[in-house]
């Protein structure tokens, strides 16, 4: 095969050309050798990343290891942050190494994601090109507009030196670009980025500090003694920076107040507001990266507020209050964990509460969201056979459309969020409203996060609930967390004067169900036997790109269900065999919905319980 040689030649040409065409772009790659200038205190691992070729989405990485014996190993992670194996080594090419004298030394691919370098002892430099064209907070992107880097997708690590400190320097950065990362590199003005040196205590810290480069908008605000940075890559006409700051200030204050803790001095929100399919956020210890489709911001900032509150609360739950099963990180294979129902789902429980405390949603909206969550779970038959813990364990399958079908899986976000609510209500029931989820999180923060200990997954949550209330939560965890016992909603909501009302209506169905992975286009996950969809040969995995000439998005199933049964829709579909159109006649099906309604009589006590619960407050027990 010689494709990489051809590509390399094309790139060489491009670079020569772009030196003349694109003003401001530097295209020659700065060479890194063992004898190039060294900082006074060189770290055991030094990373240099050249951005000389954004037009081809290529970064050139050099890794200098100053010490070592005859055989060195470098690994590329197969996953990072997002719980999906993505084999980042597939984007790597042209791996080379040289010794202290500058002579080439042998590099062998030992496994798909591991390279072995045989060289004399002492300094070596390993270099490679990496193709970065994955958008989103879980991705890494280099193009003419901007650069965004999740370093575990870009940088190999030395297993022997993973816990040692490393430095990182960006080279050949377009002169108009500025820099902001979450922790390690900080910020730099245009023309100054190349002079910035970041030092991470270890590889994990570097992986937790993604960087944004480009011509972004930036603002900052001070609150509760901390500085918050807000960085937006996008068109400033699509949103209002002042309103964004105001919204974030309300959320961050609500969370700091709720936790009675602020384990950082600076926190950075990086946003990508682009047009087209986008969605999702990724949490980090000192910031978050969030993508929202710019079209969704036109009306208001709620889509940003909801995901920002969720990611922000993660700075405690999962980043610092961290399950043992996620540590130490195994970058080379799936990390088996049964704790995501808590780390993800209960993060959503709290973030909706924080939106209420921040004054961004009211009680009614909170209860509407809660009812939608109940509806979502109850509509997936798999809730009868997949537990919240099993759903956590199988998070790694979520990239596969069949796995996401309602008969195959539930979502640990969805059931976890409900379990957080029920856990909170049970703690309140048992203590007459004086202890709650807030106490549980503060307890876990004191006993695990602040003592730099990890909690023993679901058992740790159970023990925390018991420590706070003095009552047993063994049955709760056995039946609803590890087990698949039907959630007896009314037993919990009665405390707040509410009950769940179940309705069945007839709605239109296309004869298939879709799911969308990470804000992408909807993909067919399940097909009804004997439906029009089956007769038309629609297959599991087909992507639905448009409906009646309009681009399809993750709300496709809801959109179709609101049409008239018996009417016809025109679908555009795409799979690996190509694109096609289909005229499909909608059938009818029964749809279940759930709502929360007041009990026939709601006592003042139940009203008081309800407002304390929805705001996440403890009730003060009367002295009498
Ligand atoms: Zn999350």
XYZ file of N, CA, C and O and ligand atoms in Angstrom, residues 83 281-283 307 310-311 314 317-318 343-345 347-348 412-413, ligand 1:
69
model
N -17.803 7.167 26.810
C -17.699 5.735 27.045
C -17.962 4.947 25.758
O -18.957 4.243 25.630
N -22.138 17.583 25.703
C -21.178 18.274 26.538
C -20.233 17.264 27.133
O -20.550 16.071 27.200
N -19.071 17.715 27.527
C -18.125 16.834 28.192
C -17.595 17.544 29.428
O -17.175 18.694 29.351
N -17.636 16.820 30.528
C -17.222 17.402 31.796
C -15.728 17.239 32.013
O -15.137 16.253 31.556
N -27.714 21.879 29.609
C -26.494 21.073 29.476
C -25.365 21.684 30.307
O -24.554 20.963 30.913
N -25.790 20.545 33.913
C -25.395 19.130 34.032
C -23.861 19.009 34.059
O -23.295 18.402 34.968
N -23.204 19.602 33.078
C -21.738 19.474 33.008
C -21.074 20.141 34.211
O -20.062 19.660 34.721
N -21.058 18.024 37.246
C -20.081 16.933 37.103
C -18.737 17.277 37.745
O -17.952 16.380 38.042
N -19.749 15.549 40.880
C -20.156 14.163 40.670
C -19.535 13.578 39.407
O -19.917 13.926 38.307
N -18.606 12.750 39.545
C -17.799 11.965 38.590
C -16.358 12.477 38.503
O -15.449 11.690 38.417
N -23.383 8.473 38.439
C -22.465 9.517 37.982
C -23.068 10.362 36.861
O -22.766 11.539 36.741
N -23.907 9.768 36.022
C -24.565 10.533 34.960
C -26.005 10.876 35.319
O -26.406 12.036 35.287
N -26.791 9.827 35.634
C -28.220 10.045 35.866
C -28.495 10.990 37.024
O -29.281 11.936 36.899
N -26.538 13.088 38.291
C -26.066 14.432 37.927
C -27.215 15.216 37.282
O -27.406 16.406 37.560
N -28.005 14.537 36.447
C -29.167 15.210 35.833
C -30.244 15.523 36.872
O -30.901 16.561 36.794
N -29.056 4.724 31.214
C -28.679 4.987 32.612
C -28.843 6.459 32.958
O -28.952 6.819 34.122
N -28.849 7.339 31.952
C -29.168 8.755 32.222
C -30.601 8.860 32.709
O -30.895 9.477 33.723
Zn -22.933 13.821 31.992
